[in-house]
Short mmCIF file of C-alpha atoms and ligand atoms in Angstrom, two decimals:
data_model
loop_
_atom_site.label_atom_id
_atom_site.label_comp_id
_atom_site.label_asym_id
_atom_site.label_seq_id
_atom_site.Cartn_x
_atom_site.Cartn_y
_atom_site.Cartn_z
CA MET A 154 -22.14 1.09 -8.75
CA ILE A 155 -21.46 2.42 -5.23
CA LYS A 156 -24.67 0.82 -3.93
CA THR A 157 -23.78 -2.47 -5.58
CA ALA A 158 -20.33 -2.32 -3.99
CA ILE A 159 -21.85 -1.73 -0.55
CA LEU A 160 -24.27 -4.64 -1.04
CA ALA A 161 -21.38 -6.88 -2.14
CA LEU A 162 -19.45 -5.99 1.03
CA LYS A 163 -22.52 -6.73 3.15
CA ALA A 164 -22.86 -10.10 1.42
CA GLY A 165 -19.24 -10.96 2.28
CA GLN A 166 -17.98 -10.59 -1.28
CA LEU A 167 -14.84 -8.88 -2.58
CA ILE A 168 -14.63 -5.50 -4.31
CA HIS A 169 -11.93 -3.35 -5.89
CA LEU A 170 -11.66 -0.26 -3.70
CA PRO A 171 -9.84 2.66 -5.34
CA THR A 172 -7.81 4.79 -2.92
CA GLU A 173 -5.37 7.69 -3.31
CA THR A 174 -2.38 5.35 -2.80
CA VAL A 175 -3.11 2.11 -4.72
CA TYR A 176 -6.18 0.01 -5.54
CA GLY A 177 -7.36 -2.21 -2.68
CA LEU A 178 -9.05 -5.60 -2.58
CA GLY A 179 -11.84 -4.95 -0.07
CA ALA A 180 -13.88 -7.20 2.20
CA ARG A 181 -15.83 -6.68 5.42
CA ALA A 182 -13.39 -6.85 8.34
CA ASP A 183 -15.72 -8.55 10.83
CA SER A 184 -16.27 -11.72 8.81
CA ALA A 185 -13.60 -14.44 8.67
CA GLU A 186 -15.51 -15.99 5.77
CA ALA A 187 -15.16 -12.78 3.79
CA VAL A 188 -11.57 -12.08 4.85
CA ILE A 189 -10.35 -15.55 3.93
CA LYS A 190 -11.38 -14.80 0.33
CA VAL A 191 -8.90 -11.90 0.33
CA PHE A 192 -6.00 -14.12 1.42
CA GLU A 193 -7.00 -16.75 -1.15
CA ALA A 194 -7.44 -14.30 -4.04
CA LYS A 195 -4.00 -12.78 -3.38
CA GLY A 196 -2.20 -15.98 -2.41
CA ARG A 197 -1.15 -14.03 0.67
CA PRO A 198 0.48 -15.76 3.65
CA ARG A 199 -1.91 -15.88 6.59
CA PHE A 200 0.63 -14.41 9.02
CA ASN A 201 0.52 -11.07 7.20
CA PRO A 202 -2.23 -8.89 8.75
CA LEU A 203 -4.45 -6.52 6.75
CA ILE A 204 -5.23 -2.80 7.03
CA VAL A 205 -8.77 -1.92 8.14
CA HIS A 206 -10.18 1.03 6.17
CA VAL A 207 -12.68 3.32 7.87
CA GLY A 208 -14.86 6.26 6.84
CA SER A 209 -14.68 8.11 10.15
CA LEU A 210 -12.44 8.71 13.15
CA GLU A 211 -15.33 7.62 15.40
CA LEU A 212 -15.33 4.17 13.85
CA ALA A 213 -11.53 4.02 14.07
CA GLN A 214 -11.72 4.75 17.79
CA LYS A 215 -14.36 2.08 18.24
CA ILE A 216 -12.05 -0.44 16.59
CA GLY A 217 -8.74 0.49 18.25
CA HIS A 218 -7.30 2.25 21.30
CA PHE A 219 -6.04 5.68 20.23
CA ASP A 220 -3.56 7.28 22.60
CA ALA A 221 -2.71 11.00 22.37
CA ARG A 222 -0.08 10.38 19.66
CA ALA A 223 -2.46 8.32 17.51
CA LEU A 224 -5.16 10.93 17.86
CA THR A 225 -2.79 13.74 16.93
CA LEU A 226 -1.69 11.92 13.76
CA ALA A 227 -5.22 10.90 12.77
CA LYS A 228 -6.51 14.44 13.20
CA ALA A 229 -3.60 15.90 11.23
CA TYR A 230 -3.38 13.44 8.35
CA TRP A 231 -6.74 11.66 7.91
CA PRO A 232 -8.20 11.19 5.45
CA GLY A 233 -4.80 10.51 3.88
CA PRO A 234 -1.99 8.06 3.11
CA LEU A 235 -1.23 7.11 6.72
CA THR A 236 -1.91 3.80 8.48
CA LEU A 237 -1.82 3.68 12.28
CA VAL A 238 -1.14 0.46 14.19
CA VAL A 239 -2.82 0.57 17.61
CA PRO A 240 -4.02 -1.96 20.22
CA ILE A 241 -7.25 -3.71 19.18
CA LYS A 242 -10.42 -2.81 21.08
CA ASP A 243 -13.27 -4.34 19.07
CA VAL A 244 -12.15 -7.95 18.48
CA ALA A 245 -15.50 -8.80 16.86
CA GLY A 246 -15.36 -5.81 14.49
CA VAL A 247 -12.03 -7.01 13.09
CA CYS A 248 -11.83 -10.79 12.94
CA ASP A 249 -8.74 -12.68 14.10
CA LEU A 250 -7.77 -13.64 10.56
CA ALA A 251 -7.66 -9.97 9.48
CA ARG A 252 -5.24 -9.25 12.35
CA ALA A 253 -3.29 -12.48 11.83
CA GLY A 254 -4.10 -13.21 15.46
CA LEU A 255 -2.28 -10.10 16.76
CA ASP A 256 -3.66 -7.97 19.58
CA THR A 257 -3.00 -4.88 17.47
CA VAL A 258 -4.76 -3.53 14.39
CA ALA A 259 -3.72 -1.36 11.43
CA ILE A 260 -6.28 1.32 10.52
CA ARG A 261 -6.48 4.02 7.88
CA MET A 262 -8.95 6.49 6.38
CA PRO A 263 -8.23 6.88 2.64
CA GLU A 264 -8.47 10.25 0.92
CA HIS A 265 -10.57 9.27 -2.07
CA SER A 266 -14.18 10.36 -2.50
CA LEU A 267 -15.37 7.04 -3.96
CA ALA A 268 -13.66 5.03 -1.21
CA LEU A 269 -15.12 7.29 1.48
CA GLU A 270 -18.62 6.99 0.01
CA VAL A 271 -18.38 3.21 0.03
CA LEU A 272 -16.90 3.08 3.54
CA ARG A 273 -19.45 5.50 4.99
CA GLY A 274 -22.32 3.78 3.21
CA PHE A 275 -21.19 0.39 4.49
CA GLY A 276 -20.60 1.69 7.99
CA GLY A 277 -18.11 -0.89 9.29
CA GLY A 278 -14.41 -1.55 8.80
CA VAL A 279 -13.21 -2.87 5.43
CA VAL A 280 -9.92 -4.75 5.05
CA ALA A 281 -8.13 -3.78 1.85
CA PRO A 282 -4.66 -4.95 0.95
CA SER A 283 -3.33 -3.85 -2.42
CA ALA A 284 -5.33 -5.61 -5.15
CA ASN A 285 -2.32 -7.40 -6.66
CA LYS A 286 -1.39 -11.05 -6.29
CA SER A 287 0.96 -11.38 -3.31
CA GLY A 288 4.52 -10.31 -4.17
CA ARG A 289 3.59 -8.44 -7.38
CA PRO A 290 3.57 -4.67 -8.04
CA SER A 291 0.54 -2.87 -6.58
CA PRO A 292 -2.14 -1.72 -9.05
CA THR A 293 -2.53 2.04 -9.52
CA SER A 294 -5.38 1.94 -12.05
CA GLN A 295 -8.60 -0.04 -12.34
CA ALA A 296 -7.24 -1.80 -15.43
CA ASP A 297 -4.17 -3.01 -13.51
CA ALA A 298 -6.32 -4.07 -10.54
CA TYR A 299 -8.53 -5.98 -12.95
CA ASP A 300 -5.50 -7.71 -14.51
CA GLU A 301 -4.41 -8.94 -11.08
CA THR A 302 -7.59 -9.98 -9.29
CA GLY A 303 -10.48 -9.03 -11.61
CA THR A 304 -11.97 -12.52 -11.68
CA MET A 305 -12.15 -12.64 -7.88
CA VAL A 306 -14.24 -9.51 -7.26
CA GLU A 307 -17.98 -8.95 -7.39
CA VAL A 308 -17.57 -5.23 -8.16
CA SER A 309 -14.50 -3.45 -9.58
CA LEU A 310 -14.87 0.28 -8.92
CA ASP A 311 -13.00 2.69 -11.21
CA GLY A 312 -11.73 5.67 -9.25
CA GLY A 313 -9.25 6.85 -11.88
CA PRO A 314 -5.46 6.73 -11.62
CA CYS A 315 -4.12 6.84 -8.05
CA ARG A 316 -2.96 10.29 -6.96
CA VAL A 317 -0.08 9.01 -4.79
CA GLY A 318 0.96 5.73 -6.44
CA VAL A 319 2.77 4.02 -3.54
CA GLU A 320 1.17 2.48 -0.44
CA SER A 321 0.45 4.38 2.77
CA THR A 322 3.05 5.18 5.40
CA VAL A 323 2.65 2.71 8.31
CA VAL A 324 3.36 3.94 11.85
CA SER A 325 2.99 1.75 14.94
CA LEU A 326 1.92 3.49 18.15
CA VAL A 327 2.24 0.34 20.22
CA GLY A 328 4.81 0.88 22.97
CA GLU A 329 7.55 3.36 22.05
CA GLY A 330 6.30 3.61 18.45
CA HIS A 331 7.91 2.59 15.17
CA TYR A 332 8.05 3.87 11.60
CA LEU A 333 7.23 0.58 9.85
CA ARG A 334 6.74 1.43 6.16
CA SER A 335 7.73 4.53 4.22
CA GLY A 336 5.09 6.20 2.07
CA ALA A 337 3.80 9.56 0.91
CA LEU A 338 4.09 10.95 4.45
CA SER A 339 7.73 11.17 5.38
CA ARG A 340 9.14 10.25 8.75
CA ALA A 341 9.90 13.94 9.32
CA GLU A 342 6.20 14.81 8.85
CA ILE A 343 5.24 12.20 11.44
CA GLU A 344 7.99 13.05 13.94
CA ALA A 345 7.23 16.76 13.68
CA LEU A 346 3.97 16.01 15.49
CA ILE A 347 4.78 13.17 17.91
CA GLY A 348 8.56 13.19 18.36
CA PRO A 349 11.20 10.65 17.29
CA LEU A 350 10.27 7.10 16.27
CA SER A 351 12.70 4.23 15.97
CA HIS A 352 13.30 2.88 12.49
CA ASN A 353 15.58 -0.10 12.57
CA ASN A 354 15.80 -3.55 11.08
CA GLU A 355 14.72 -5.21 14.31
CA ALA A 356 11.42 -3.36 13.98
CA ALA A 357 10.79 -5.12 10.65
CA HIS A 358 9.46 -8.19 12.45
CA LEU A 359 6.74 -5.94 13.89
CA SER A 360 5.33 -5.58 10.38
CA PRO A 361 5.03 -9.09 9.01
CA GLY A 362 4.33 -7.72 5.52
CA ARG A 363 7.87 -6.42 5.15
CA LEU A 364 8.94 -9.53 3.31
CA ALA A 365 12.10 -9.55 1.24
CA ARG A 366 10.90 -9.88 -2.34
CA HIS A 367 7.81 -7.81 -2.88
CA TYR A 368 6.33 -5.55 -5.56
CA ALA A 369 8.29 -7.69 -7.99
CA PRO A 370 8.01 -7.91 -11.79
CA LYS A 371 8.95 -11.18 -13.54
CA ALA A 372 12.05 -9.66 -15.11
CA LYS A 373 15.36 -9.21 -13.28
CA LEU A 374 15.63 -5.72 -11.86
CA MET A 375 18.66 -3.60 -11.01
CA THR A 376 18.63 -0.37 -8.98
CA ASP A 377 20.79 2.78 -9.10
CA VAL A 378 21.86 2.15 -12.70
CA VAL A 379 23.80 5.01 -14.29
CA VAL A 380 24.86 3.26 -17.51
CA PRO A 381 22.22 0.64 -18.47
CA PRO A 382 23.31 -2.48 -20.40
CA THR A 383 22.14 -2.25 -24.05
CA ASP A 384 19.60 -5.11 -23.75
CA SER A 385 17.83 -3.60 -20.74
CA VAL A 386 14.68 -1.51 -20.46
CA LEU A 387 15.35 1.69 -18.53
CA LEU A 388 13.13 3.34 -15.93
CA ALA A 389 14.66 6.81 -16.20
CA PHE A 390 14.53 9.69 -13.75
CA GLY A 391 15.41 12.84 -15.67
CA ALA A 392 16.82 13.24 -19.17
CA THR A 393 18.72 10.27 -20.61
CA ASP A 394 20.59 9.47 -23.80
CA PHE A 395 20.07 5.70 -23.44
CA GLY A 396 19.36 4.22 -26.89
CA GLY A 397 17.07 1.36 -25.80
CA THR A 398 13.50 1.37 -24.54
CA VAL A 399 12.90 4.04 -21.90
CA PHE A 400 10.02 4.57 -19.48
CA GLN A 401 10.37 8.06 -18.04
CA LEU A 402 9.40 8.16 -14.31
CA SER A 403 9.79 11.94 -14.39
CA GLU A 404 11.57 14.01 -17.03
CA THR A 405 11.72 16.98 -14.63
CA LYS A 406 12.87 14.81 -11.69
CA ASN A 407 9.63 15.36 -9.80
CA LEU A 408 9.42 12.68 -7.08
CA GLY A 409 5.61 12.82 -6.77
CA GLU A 410 5.28 12.18 -10.50
CA ALA A 411 7.80 9.32 -10.27
CA ALA A 412 5.79 7.74 -7.42
CA ARG A 413 2.59 7.94 -9.49
CA ASN A 414 4.32 6.31 -12.48
CA LEU A 415 6.38 3.71 -10.63
CA PHE A 416 4.15 0.61 -10.50
CA SER A 417 2.44 1.11 -13.89
CA MET A 418 5.83 1.56 -15.58
CA LEU A 419 7.26 -1.50 -13.81
CA ARG A 420 4.32 -3.44 -15.24
CA ALA A 421 4.72 -1.95 -18.72
CA ALA A 422 8.46 -2.68 -18.72
CA ASP A 423 7.84 -6.24 -17.55
CA ARG A 424 5.37 -6.88 -20.40
CA LEU A 425 8.25 -6.44 -22.86
CA ASN A 426 10.03 -9.45 -21.28
CA PRO A 427 13.40 -7.66 -21.15
CA ALA A 428 16.69 -9.28 -20.05
CA LEU A 429 16.82 -6.61 -17.35
CA ILE A 430 14.81 -3.69 -16.00
CA ALA A 431 17.34 -1.01 -15.03
CA VAL A 432 16.20 1.76 -12.69
CA ALA A 433 18.03 5.10 -12.55
CA PRO A 434 19.20 6.46 -9.17
CA ILE A 435 16.42 8.23 -7.26
CA PRO A 436 17.14 10.68 -4.43
CA GLU A 437 16.38 9.39 -0.93
CA GLU A 438 14.26 12.37 0.07
CA GLY A 439 10.53 12.86 0.74
CA ILE A 440 8.51 10.25 -1.14
CA GLY A 441 11.80 9.18 -2.80
CA GLU A 442 12.39 7.09 0.33
CA ALA A 443 9.21 5.10 -0.39
CA ILE A 444 10.05 4.80 -4.10
CA ASN A 445 13.51 3.40 -3.29
CA ASP A 446 12.05 1.04 -0.68
CA ARG A 447 9.63 -0.43 -3.24
CA ILE A 448 12.29 -0.70 -5.97
CA ARG A 449 14.79 -2.42 -3.66
CA ARG A 450 12.14 -4.90 -2.56
CA ALA A 451 11.20 -5.52 -6.20
CA ALA A 452 14.88 -6.26 -6.83
CA GLY A 453 14.90 -8.58 -3.82
CA PHE A 454 17.49 -6.64 -1.83
CA ILE A 455 15.83 -6.08 1.51
CA GLY A 456 15.72 -8.89 4.08
O1 TXA B 215 -1.95 2.28 0.85
C1 TXA B 215 -2.25 1.23 1.43
O2 TXA B 215 -2.01 1.06 2.64
C2 TXA B 215 -2.98 0.14 0.62
C3 TXA B 215 -4.35 0.69 0.21
C4 TXA B 215 -5.19 -0.31 -0.53
O3 TXA B 215 -5.01 1.22 1.33
N1 TXA B 215 -3.08 -1.07 1.37
C5 TXA B 215 -1.99 -1.83 1.65
O4 TXA B 215 -2.25 -3.00 2.35
O5 TXA B 215 -0.86 -1.53 1.31
P1 TXA B 215 -1.21 -4.19 2.46
O6 TXA B 215 -1.98 -5.32 3.03
O7 TXA B 215 -0.56 -4.42 1.12
O8 TXA B 215 -0.16 -3.72 3.50
C6 TXA B 215 -0.44 -3.78 4.90
C7 TXA B 215 0.83 -3.55 5.68
C8 TXA B 215 1.68 -4.81 5.71
O9 TXA B 215 3.05 -4.43 5.64
C9 TXA B 215 1.32 -5.42 7.07
O10 TXA B 215 2.31 -6.26 7.57
C10 TXA B 215 1.12 -4.17 7.90
O11 TXA B 215 0.48 -3.26 7.05
N2 TXA B 215 0.26 -4.43 9.09
C11 TXA B 215 -1.05 -4.72 9.10
N3 TXA B 215 -1.48 -4.93 10.36
C12 TXA B 215 -0.42 -4.77 11.17
C13 TXA B 215 -0.21 -4.86 12.58
N4 TXA B 215 -1.19 -5.17 13.42
N5 TXA B 215 1.03 -4.62 13.05
C14 TXA B 215 2.06 -4.30 12.20
N6 TXA B 215 1.92 -4.21 10.86
C15 TXA B 215 0.71 -4.44 10.35
MG1 MG B 216 0.61 -4.88 -0.78
#
């Protein structure tokens, strides 16, 4: 299966690449012909650049310019759920389309043995956005990835359920540096190593993927619900006495468990075609920040 996946990448075809965060839709980064298939399969706007996945820090440094801060973060947190945006060095290694024409590139080394075997066997950079259709919840299992884009891939690798469940933290090290997307690695864990980063709404334009409605189910969704309406489906966090249908993100209020359950439960709730998906309040701490970010975008709140 791994060999077939590597051959598919070489041939410019798409694969499902399991990672520790979410399932990716992978293609070789150096080929516009291959990368265009990713945009088409997802229905993704062309102005939204992709993350290049690598199997080694050497390859990462061939692709992009790593300053001292980038190197510090890569050495501390790779392989792991962290994406670094740096100036592009190898313009042929990552085609223009993959970068949406920018002179910067997003790079990450996933912490998943199957992904690393594929990446190291292939040898070059592999673009891999989440394997969902654009705007939908990210897949955190092979079955969910298959539901979204199964007909578009040559090989769909099954790497088990994702350990993290929400997408990687994205940090830009271009200029002063920006915290662009929350994820498993908190801002505090990043800033502890490289000092303060700005995190403001003006920085959102630096990450074209931070579109308003994202990760969205078909049903209407409401956040921070304490008393759910009777006809809603509840995504609970901790014990509840709600009488309707309940999906429990974490009975013991464990944020890591809630992150792992988030997207699959959003999907499961949506399949019931409810009048409303109500989500219980979730503390804004650690990975809770990323969970709330994804839920608010699913509800269409963030501009
Ligand atoms: O966890 C993840 O990162 C997953 C797995 C599959 O690795 N991938 C993922 O890719 O979430 P995607 O395409 O859904 O998200 C890429 C994010 C977008 O918000 C995009 O705008 C941003 O990274 N991005 C990519 N290149 C960028 C660049 N040069 N400058 C700023 N933001 C960039
Ligand atoms: Mg995505």
